[in-house]
XYZ file of C-alpha atoms in Angstrom:
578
model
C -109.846 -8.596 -79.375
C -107.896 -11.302 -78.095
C -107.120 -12.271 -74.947
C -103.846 -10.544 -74.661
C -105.477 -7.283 -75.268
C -108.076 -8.060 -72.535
C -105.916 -8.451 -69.686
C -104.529 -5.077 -70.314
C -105.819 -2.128 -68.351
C -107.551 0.477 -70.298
C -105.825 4.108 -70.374
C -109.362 5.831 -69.216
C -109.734 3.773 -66.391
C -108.313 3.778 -62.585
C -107.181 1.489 -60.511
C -108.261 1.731 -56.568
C -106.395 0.783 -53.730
C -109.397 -0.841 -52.096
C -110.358 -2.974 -54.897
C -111.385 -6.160 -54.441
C -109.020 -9.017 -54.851
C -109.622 -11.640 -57.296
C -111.087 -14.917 -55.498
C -112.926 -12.934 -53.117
C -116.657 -13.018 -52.314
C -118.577 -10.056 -52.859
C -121.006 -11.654 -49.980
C -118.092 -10.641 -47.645
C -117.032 -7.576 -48.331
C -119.628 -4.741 -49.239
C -118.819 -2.127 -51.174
C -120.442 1.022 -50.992
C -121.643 2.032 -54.159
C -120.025 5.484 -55.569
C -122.573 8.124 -57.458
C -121.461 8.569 -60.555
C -121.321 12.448 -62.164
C -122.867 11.262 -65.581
C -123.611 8.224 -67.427
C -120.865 7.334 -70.196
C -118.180 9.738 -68.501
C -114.990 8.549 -67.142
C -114.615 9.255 -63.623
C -112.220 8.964 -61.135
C -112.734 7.509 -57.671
C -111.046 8.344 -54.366
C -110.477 6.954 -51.598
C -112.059 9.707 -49.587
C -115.426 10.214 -51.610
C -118.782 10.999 -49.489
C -120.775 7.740 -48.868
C -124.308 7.741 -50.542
C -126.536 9.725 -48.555
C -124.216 11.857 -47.462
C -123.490 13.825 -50.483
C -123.267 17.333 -50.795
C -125.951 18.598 -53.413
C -124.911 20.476 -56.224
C -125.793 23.960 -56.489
C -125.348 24.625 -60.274
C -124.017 23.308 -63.482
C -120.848 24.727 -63.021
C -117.636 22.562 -61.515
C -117.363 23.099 -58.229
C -114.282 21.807 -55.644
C -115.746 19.945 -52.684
C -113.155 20.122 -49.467
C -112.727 17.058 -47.698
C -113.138 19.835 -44.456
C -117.010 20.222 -46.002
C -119.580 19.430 -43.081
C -122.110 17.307 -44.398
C -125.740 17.890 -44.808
C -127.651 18.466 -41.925
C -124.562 18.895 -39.403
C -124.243 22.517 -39.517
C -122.964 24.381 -36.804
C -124.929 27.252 -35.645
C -122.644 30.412 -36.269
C -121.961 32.432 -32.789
C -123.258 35.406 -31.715
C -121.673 38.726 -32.665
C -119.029 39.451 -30.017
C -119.859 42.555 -27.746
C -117.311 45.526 -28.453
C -114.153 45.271 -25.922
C -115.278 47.383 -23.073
C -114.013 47.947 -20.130
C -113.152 45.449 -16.295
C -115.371 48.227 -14.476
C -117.990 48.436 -17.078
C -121.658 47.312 -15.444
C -123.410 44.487 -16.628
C -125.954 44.366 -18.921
C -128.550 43.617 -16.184
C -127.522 46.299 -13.584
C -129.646 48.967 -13.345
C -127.943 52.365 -10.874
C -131.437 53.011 -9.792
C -132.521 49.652 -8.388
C -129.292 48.838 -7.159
C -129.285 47.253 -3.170
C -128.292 49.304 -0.475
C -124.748 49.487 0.646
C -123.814 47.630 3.206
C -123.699 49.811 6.941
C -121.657 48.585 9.974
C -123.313 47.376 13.166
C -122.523 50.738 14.560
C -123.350 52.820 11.906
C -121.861 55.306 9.405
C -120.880 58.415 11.631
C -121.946 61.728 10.148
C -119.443 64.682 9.547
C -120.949 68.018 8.616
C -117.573 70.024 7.436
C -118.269 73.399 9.318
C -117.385 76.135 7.259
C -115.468 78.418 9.871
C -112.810 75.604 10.808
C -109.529 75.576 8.180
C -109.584 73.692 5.354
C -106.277 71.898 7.063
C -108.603 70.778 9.704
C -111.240 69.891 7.527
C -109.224 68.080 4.554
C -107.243 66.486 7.253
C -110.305 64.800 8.739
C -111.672 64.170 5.229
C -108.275 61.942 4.771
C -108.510 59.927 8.011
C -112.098 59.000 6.915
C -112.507 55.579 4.484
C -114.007 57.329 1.048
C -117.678 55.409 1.333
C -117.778 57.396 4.737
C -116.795 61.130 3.336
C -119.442 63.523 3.104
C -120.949 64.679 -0.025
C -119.163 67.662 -1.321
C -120.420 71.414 -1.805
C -122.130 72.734 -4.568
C -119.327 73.104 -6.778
C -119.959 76.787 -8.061
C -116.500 76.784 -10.474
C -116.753 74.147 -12.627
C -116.995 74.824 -16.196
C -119.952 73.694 -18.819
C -119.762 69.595 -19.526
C -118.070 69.252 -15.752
C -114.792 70.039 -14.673
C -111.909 68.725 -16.596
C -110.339 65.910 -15.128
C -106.775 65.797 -15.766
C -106.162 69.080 -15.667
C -107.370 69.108 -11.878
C -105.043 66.520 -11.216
C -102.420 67.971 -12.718
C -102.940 71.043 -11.190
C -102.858 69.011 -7.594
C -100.184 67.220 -8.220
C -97.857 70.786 -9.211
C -99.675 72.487 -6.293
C -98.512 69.646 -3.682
C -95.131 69.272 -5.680
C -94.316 72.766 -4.229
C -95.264 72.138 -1.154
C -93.574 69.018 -0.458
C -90.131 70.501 -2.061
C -90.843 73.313 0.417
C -90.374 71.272 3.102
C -94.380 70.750 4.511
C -95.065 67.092 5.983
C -96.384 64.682 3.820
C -100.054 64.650 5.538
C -100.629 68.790 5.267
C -99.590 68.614 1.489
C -102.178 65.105 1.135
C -104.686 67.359 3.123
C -103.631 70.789 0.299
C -103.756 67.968 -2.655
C -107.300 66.809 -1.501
C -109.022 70.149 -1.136
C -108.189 71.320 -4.609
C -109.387 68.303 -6.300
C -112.665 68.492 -3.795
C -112.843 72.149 -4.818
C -113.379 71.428 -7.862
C -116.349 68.474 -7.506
C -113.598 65.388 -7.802
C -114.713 64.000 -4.310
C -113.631 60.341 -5.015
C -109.795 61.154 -4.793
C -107.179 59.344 -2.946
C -103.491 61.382 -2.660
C -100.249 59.299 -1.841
C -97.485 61.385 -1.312
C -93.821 59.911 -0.774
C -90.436 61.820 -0.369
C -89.844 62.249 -3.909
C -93.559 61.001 -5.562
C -96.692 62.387 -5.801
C -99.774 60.417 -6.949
C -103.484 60.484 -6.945
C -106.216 58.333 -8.222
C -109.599 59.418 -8.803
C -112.454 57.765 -9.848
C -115.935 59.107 -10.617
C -118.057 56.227 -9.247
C -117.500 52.290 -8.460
C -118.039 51.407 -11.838
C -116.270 53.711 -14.237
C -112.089 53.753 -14.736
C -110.113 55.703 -12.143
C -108.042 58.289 -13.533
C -104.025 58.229 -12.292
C -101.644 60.903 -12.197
C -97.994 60.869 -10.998
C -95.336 63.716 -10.609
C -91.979 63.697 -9.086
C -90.023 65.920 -7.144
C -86.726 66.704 -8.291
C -85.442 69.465 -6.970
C -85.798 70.837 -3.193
C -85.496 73.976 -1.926
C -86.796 76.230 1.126
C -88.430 79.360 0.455
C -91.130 79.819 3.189
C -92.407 82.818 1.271
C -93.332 80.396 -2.133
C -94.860 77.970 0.385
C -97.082 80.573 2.276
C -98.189 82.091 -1.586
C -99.149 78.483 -2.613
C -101.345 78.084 1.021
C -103.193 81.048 0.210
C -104.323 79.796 -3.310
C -105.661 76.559 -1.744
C -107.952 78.428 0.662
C -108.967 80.740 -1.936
C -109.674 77.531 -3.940
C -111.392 75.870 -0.732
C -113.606 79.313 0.384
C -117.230 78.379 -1.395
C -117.555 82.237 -1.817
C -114.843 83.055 -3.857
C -114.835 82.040 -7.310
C -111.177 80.330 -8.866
C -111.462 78.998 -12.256
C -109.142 76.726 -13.766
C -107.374 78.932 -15.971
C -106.572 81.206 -12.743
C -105.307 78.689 -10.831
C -102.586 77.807 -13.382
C -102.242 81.534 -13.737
C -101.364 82.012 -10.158
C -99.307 79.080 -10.015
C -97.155 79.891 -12.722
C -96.770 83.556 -11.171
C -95.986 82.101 -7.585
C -93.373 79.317 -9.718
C -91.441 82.527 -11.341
C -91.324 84.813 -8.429
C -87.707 85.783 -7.015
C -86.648 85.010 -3.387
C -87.168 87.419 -1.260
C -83.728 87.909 -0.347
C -80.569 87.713 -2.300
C -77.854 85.053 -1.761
C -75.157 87.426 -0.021
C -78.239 88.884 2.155
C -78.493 84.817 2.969
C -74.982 84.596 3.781
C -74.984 88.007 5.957
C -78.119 86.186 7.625
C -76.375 83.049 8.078
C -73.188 85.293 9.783
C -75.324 86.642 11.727
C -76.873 83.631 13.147
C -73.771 81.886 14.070
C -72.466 85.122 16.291
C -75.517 85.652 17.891
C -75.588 81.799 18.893
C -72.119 82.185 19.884
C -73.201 84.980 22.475
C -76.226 82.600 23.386
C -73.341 79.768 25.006
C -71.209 82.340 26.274
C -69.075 83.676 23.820
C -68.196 87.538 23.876
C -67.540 90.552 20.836
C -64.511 88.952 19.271
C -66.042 85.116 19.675
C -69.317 86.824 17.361
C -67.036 88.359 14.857
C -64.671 85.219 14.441
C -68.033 83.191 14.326
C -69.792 85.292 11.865
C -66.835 85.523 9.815
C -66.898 81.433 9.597
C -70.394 81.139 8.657
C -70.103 83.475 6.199
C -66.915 81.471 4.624
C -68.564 78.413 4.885
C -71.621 79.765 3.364
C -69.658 80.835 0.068
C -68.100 78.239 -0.097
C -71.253 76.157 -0.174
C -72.534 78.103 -2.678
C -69.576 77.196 -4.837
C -69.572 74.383 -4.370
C -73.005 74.375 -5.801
C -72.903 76.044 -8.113
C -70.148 73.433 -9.905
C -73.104 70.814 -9.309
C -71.732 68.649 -6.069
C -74.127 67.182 -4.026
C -75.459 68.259 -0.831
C -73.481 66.090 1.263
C -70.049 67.833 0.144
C -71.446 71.289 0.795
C -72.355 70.722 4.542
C -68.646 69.374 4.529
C -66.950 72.428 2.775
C -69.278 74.685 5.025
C -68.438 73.578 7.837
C -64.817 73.629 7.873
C -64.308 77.725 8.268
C -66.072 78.036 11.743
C -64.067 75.188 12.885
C -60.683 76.201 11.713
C -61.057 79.988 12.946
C -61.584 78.710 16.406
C -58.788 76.074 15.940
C -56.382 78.752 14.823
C -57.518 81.630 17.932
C -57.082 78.552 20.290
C -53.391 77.795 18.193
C -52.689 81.703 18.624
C -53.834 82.101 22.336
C -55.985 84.318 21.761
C -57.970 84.505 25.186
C -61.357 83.335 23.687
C -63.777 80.946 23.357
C -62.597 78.645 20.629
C -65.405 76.172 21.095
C -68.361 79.028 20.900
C -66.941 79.941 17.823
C -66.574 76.660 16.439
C -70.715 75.611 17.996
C -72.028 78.931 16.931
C -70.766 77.743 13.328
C -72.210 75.007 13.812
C -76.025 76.532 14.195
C -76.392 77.323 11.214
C -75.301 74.307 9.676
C -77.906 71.476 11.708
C -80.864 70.611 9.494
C -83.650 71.726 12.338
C -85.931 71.678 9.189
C -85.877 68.230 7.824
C -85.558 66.781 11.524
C -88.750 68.280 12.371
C -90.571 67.372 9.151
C -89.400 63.821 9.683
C -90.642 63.438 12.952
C -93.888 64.753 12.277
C -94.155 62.379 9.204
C -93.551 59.341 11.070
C -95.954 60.555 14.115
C -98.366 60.706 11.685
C -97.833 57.459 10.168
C -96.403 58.136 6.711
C -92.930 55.943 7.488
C -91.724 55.781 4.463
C -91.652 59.804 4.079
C -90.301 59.670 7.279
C -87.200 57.243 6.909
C -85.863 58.963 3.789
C -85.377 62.353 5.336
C -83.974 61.406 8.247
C -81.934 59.190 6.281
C -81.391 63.096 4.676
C -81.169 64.503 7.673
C -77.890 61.545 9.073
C -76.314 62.497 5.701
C -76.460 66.200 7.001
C -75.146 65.219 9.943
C -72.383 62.825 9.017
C -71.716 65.837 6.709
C -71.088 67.899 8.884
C -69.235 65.624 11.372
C -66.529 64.762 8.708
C -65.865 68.611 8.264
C -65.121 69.521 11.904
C -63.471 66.411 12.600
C -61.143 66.851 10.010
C -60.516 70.562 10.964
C -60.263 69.553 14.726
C -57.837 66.397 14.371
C -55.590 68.781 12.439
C -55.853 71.380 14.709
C -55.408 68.314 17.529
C -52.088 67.797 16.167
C -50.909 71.420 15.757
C -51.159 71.654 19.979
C -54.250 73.083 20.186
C -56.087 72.646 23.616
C -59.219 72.338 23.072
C -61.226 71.341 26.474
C -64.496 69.169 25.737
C -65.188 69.726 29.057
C -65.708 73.080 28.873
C -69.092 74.624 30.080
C -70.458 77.157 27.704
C -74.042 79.308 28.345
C -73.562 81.061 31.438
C -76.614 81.750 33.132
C -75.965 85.381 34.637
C -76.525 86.838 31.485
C -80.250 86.047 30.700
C -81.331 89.406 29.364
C -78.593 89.459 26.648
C -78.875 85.207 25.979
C -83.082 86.335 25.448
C -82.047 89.008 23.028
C -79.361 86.628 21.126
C -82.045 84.107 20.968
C -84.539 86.218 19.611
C -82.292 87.818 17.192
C -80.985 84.148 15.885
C -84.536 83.211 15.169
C -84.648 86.482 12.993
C -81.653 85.613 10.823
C -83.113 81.929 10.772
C -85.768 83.409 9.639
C -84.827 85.270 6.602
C -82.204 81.920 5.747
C -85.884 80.146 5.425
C -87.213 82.916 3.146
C -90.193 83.774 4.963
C -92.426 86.464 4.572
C -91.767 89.841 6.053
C -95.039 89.733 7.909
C -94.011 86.533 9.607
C -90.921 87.439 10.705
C -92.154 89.988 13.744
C -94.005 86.731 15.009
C -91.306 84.007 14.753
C -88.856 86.387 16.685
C -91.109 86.447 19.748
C -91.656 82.839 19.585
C -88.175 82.257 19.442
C -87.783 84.326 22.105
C -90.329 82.736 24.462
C -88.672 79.399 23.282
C -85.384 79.914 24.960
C -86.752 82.041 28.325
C -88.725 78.868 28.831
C -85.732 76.525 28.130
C -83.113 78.651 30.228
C -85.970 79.264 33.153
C -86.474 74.956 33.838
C -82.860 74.413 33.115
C -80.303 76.579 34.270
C -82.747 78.043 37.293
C -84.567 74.888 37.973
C -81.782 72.477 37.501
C -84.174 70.286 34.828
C -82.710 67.671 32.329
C -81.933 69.861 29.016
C -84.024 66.934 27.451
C -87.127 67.831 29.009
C -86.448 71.364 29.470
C -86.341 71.245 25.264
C -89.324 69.294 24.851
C -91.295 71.722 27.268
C -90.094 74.549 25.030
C -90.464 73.085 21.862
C -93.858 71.992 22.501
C -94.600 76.026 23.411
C -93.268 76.167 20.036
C -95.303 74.089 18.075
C -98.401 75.358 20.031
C -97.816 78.946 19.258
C -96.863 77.941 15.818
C -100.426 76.315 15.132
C -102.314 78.965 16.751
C -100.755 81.923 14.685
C -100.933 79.650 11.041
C -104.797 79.045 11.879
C -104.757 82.833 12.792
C -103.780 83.579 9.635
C -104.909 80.478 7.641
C -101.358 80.021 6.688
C -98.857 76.720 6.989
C -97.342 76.629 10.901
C -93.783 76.043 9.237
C -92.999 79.785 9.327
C -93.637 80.269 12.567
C -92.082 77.055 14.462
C -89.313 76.192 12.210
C -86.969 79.062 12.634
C -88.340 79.399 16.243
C -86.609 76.369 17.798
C -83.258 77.395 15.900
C -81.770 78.722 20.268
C -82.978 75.141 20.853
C -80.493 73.423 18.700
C -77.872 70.792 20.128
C -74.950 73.134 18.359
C -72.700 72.871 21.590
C -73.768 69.127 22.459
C -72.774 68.270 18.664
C -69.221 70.268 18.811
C -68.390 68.364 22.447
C -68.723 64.857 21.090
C -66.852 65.305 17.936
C -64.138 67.044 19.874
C -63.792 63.738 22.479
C -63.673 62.071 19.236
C -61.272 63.821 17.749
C -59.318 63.324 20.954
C -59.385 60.062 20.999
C -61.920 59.855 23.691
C -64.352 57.430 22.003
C -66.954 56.771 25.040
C -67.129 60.307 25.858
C -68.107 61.543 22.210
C -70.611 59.360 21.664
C -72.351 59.707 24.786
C -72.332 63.406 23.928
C -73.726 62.628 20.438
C -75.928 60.582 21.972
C -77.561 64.113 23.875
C -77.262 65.432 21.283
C -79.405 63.237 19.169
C -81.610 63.460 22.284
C -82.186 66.903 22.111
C -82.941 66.738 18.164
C -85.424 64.152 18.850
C -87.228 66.427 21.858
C -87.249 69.124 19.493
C -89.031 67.309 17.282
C -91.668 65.281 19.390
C -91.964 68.512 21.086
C -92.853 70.805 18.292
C -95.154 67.845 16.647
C -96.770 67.014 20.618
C -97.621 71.049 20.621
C -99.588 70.991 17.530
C -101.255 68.085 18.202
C -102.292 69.635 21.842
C -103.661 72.522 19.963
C -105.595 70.634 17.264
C -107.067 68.312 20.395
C -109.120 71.978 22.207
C -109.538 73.191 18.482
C -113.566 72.814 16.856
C -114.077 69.206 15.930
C -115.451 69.227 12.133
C -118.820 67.782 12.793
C -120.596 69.949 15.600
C -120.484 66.730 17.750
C -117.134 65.646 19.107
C -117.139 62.146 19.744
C -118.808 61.093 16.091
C -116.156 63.624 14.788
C -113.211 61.638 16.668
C -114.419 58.620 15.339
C -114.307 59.406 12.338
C -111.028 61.419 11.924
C -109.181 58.600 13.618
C -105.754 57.398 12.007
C -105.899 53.728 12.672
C -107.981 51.144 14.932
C -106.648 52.648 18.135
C -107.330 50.848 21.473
């Protein structure tokens, strides 16, 4: 071979990038001797292999590919444990035990204790149940209607949440229908429940213990409308459902429900509009006005009430209808007054407008925000000014027309003489009637809302037209007669007090106080129609208060839940107090 052929690299053989270069010592640089994977073989040599003692052993004859990821001998990692299955946030840990769990924690002054007496409402006693923080509730009952494996949980809460829809599109406040929502989920053994109830949503959460999943349900209300008769049928299945002695399974329940859902009104729409006719020409007679004032009234009502009715019936909202309705009453005064007619054009145009003010909502908005549910309360009587401003825009229009056609129209007038007080007692008691059967109410009811009505307005007319009274008090005094009378027949008969104080405190009404101020308005007499607005609003509010302040009274004499009163006080109390 000569010498050519020996500087020559070999075709078997590679060249490394860290070989040593010629003139180098090997004394300086080390080089860390490769293992070889046979003697006479070829091999090639990387720049990455494993230093001696580091090698990975072979495991077989076979060629295997060694990663330069491979951990080396020796430097294993341990592999982790087997994850636990995903479970859930409320799920207990592995070293609780339920049985030798610490006590609970008890305030300085103790937890007080509330034995639910079984004679007492179940609005009383649901009521208190609310106002008390859940670790402080009672136990409940012996639940005697719940089915084998427990009681089915969302079907109880849906079946709350349809029962309280009802009642809260009926028009009950937002604290009876949490109290109705609470007793038929307790009826059924779901003690650990907490109902929210808004104007329009319904909600409750209920969870079986502190460390399970709570269990939500929603529902909203849609649609409104008042039919005291629906509202008294769906009272009657909660206290069947709250009475320990009579048995209400699930199935029933829906059963009923969907029976008291598809029942008919009472009354047909033109026996509504004869009702509402009615109304406006006996409050007509109630401020003074005489046989032709109550047929030119009734015959405006009625007008506007058709016309309401059309109106939606073509789908327009609520706001336009008080407009359209209100227009008739006003223009059949305007044109008697045009015509000189010797009448009373403005006890035509207030009776009208009785049966137009939404006494209803203004009372179920008080009572929400008396008993602290504000946000129920804002929205309807942010309802009850659209009502109003409704209402307003109707007769102004009619009157600024009627303004400019030369009618003379006195806003000073005085209306409601007080020599007649056996007939004005009779017109009062017969407008509660026809309020009455415009609220749907039960036939039974309607005997008892007729005196009350009736008692309402002798009381009014007695401290203000013989003892010279404000009209503001003298309608708080009788509203508050109301409201008491109201509680004491619904606990007579275990029934909502709606029926029986709502359509009583229609003689009450600011109809006259309303008409005067939009008249000054209309006559350009700004100061003077909104001070009488102002009474107006006034009145509505004493009304209100009043009917709310009577209940209240009634419920302060009434049983306390819990034998003894002051541990029963304490423990239904709304907030801190002071």
């Amino acid at each position: 071979m000569t010498d050519a052929e020996d500087l020559k690299p070999q075709s078997d053989e590679a060249r490394s990038a860290f070989r040593v270069p010629a003139g180098n010592s090997m004394t300086q640089v080390q080089l860390i001797p490769v293992v070889q994977p046979g003697d006479g073989e070829s091999s090639t040599t990387s720049e990455f292999a494993v230093p001696e003692g580091l090698a990975v052993p072979r495991t077989g004859t076979e060629s295997e590919t060694t990663s330069e990821f491979t951990l080396p001998e020796g430097l294993e990692v341990p592999q982790p444990p087997a994850a636990e299955p995903e479970g859930s946030a409320f799920s207990p840990p592995s070293t609780y035990s339920a049985r030798q769990a610490p006590p609970a924690f008890t305030p300085p002054g103790g937890i007080p204790v509330v034995s639910l007496a079984k004679d007492v409402p179940w609005q009383d006693r649901m009521r208190t149940m609310l106002r008390m923080p859940v670790a402080e509730r009672p136990a409940p009952e012996p639940v005697q209607r719940a089915e084998e494996g427990g009681p089915a949980v969302p079907r109880v809460l849906d079946l709350t949440l349809r029962i309280g829809e009802l009642l809260l599109a009926g028009g009950e406040g937002a604290e009876d229908v949490e109290a109705a929502m609470f007793a038929v989920c307790r009826s059924y053994g779901l003690d650990r429940c907490e109902p929210n109830v808004t104007f329009t949503l319904l909600s409750i959460s209920y969870q079986p213990s502190l460390v399970d999943d709570p269990v939500t349900a929603s529902r909203t209300v849609r649609r409104r409308g008042t039919d005291y008769t629906r509202l008294a049928a769906v009272f009657q299945l909660v206290d069947d459902l709250s009475d320990p002695e009579t048995h209400v399974s699930l199935e029933e329940s829906y059963r009923r429900l969907a029976e008291i859902r598809r029942n008919r009104h009472p009354y047909s729409g033109w026996v509504l509009t004869a009702a509402a006719g009615l109304l406006a020409g006996t409050a007509s007679v109630l401020v003074g006005g005489d046989l032709i004032v109550f047929v030119a009234a009734a015959l405006g009502a009625m007008l506007g009430d058709r016309l309401a009715w059309l109106c939606a019936g073509r789908g327009l909202p609520e706001f336009y209808q008080f407009t359209v309705a209100a227009m008739p009453p006003a223009a059949i005064g305007v044109a008697l007054n045009v015509t000189h007619v010797d009448v009373k054009a403005s006890a035509v145009i207030t009776g009208g407008l009785f049966a137009l003010l939404p006494g209803r909502a203004l009372v179920a908005s008080v009572q929400d925000g008396l008993t602290g549910f504000y946000i129920t309360a804002a929205a309807r009587l942010l309802e009850v000014m659209y009502f109003f401003v409704g209402i307003v825009t109707g007769v102004l229009l009619v009157l600024y027309f009627g303004v400019k056609l030369g009618a003379q129209l006195n806003p000073d007038a005085a209306l409601g003489a007080s020599e007649r007080p056996v007939l004005q007692i009779v017109a009062s008691m017969l407008l509660s009637l026809t309020f009455a059967v415009l609220l749907q109410q039960e036939r039974s009811t309607v005997l008892w809302v007729t005196l009350n009505g009736g008692v309402a307005w002798s009381v009014y007319a007695a401290m203000h037209n013989v003892g010279g009274i404000s009209p503001v008090a003298s309608t708080a005094v009788a509203a508050g007669l109301v409201g008491l009378f109201g509680q004491l027949l619904s606990r007579y008969q275990f029934a909502s007090a709606l029926p029986f104080t709502t359509a009583a405190i229609g003689p009450l009404l600011p109809g006259s106080a309303t008409y005067f101020g939009l008249l000054a308005i209309a006559q350009n007499n700004i100061d003077k129609g909104l001070l009488s607005l102002a009474k107006a609003v006034s009145l509505a509010m004493a009304i209100a208060i009043g009917v709310n302040l009577g209940s209240e009274i009634f419920r302060l004499f009434l049983r306390v839940p819990g034998g003894a009163s002051a541990a029963g006080r304490r423990a239904a109390k709304r907030t801190r107090g002071f």
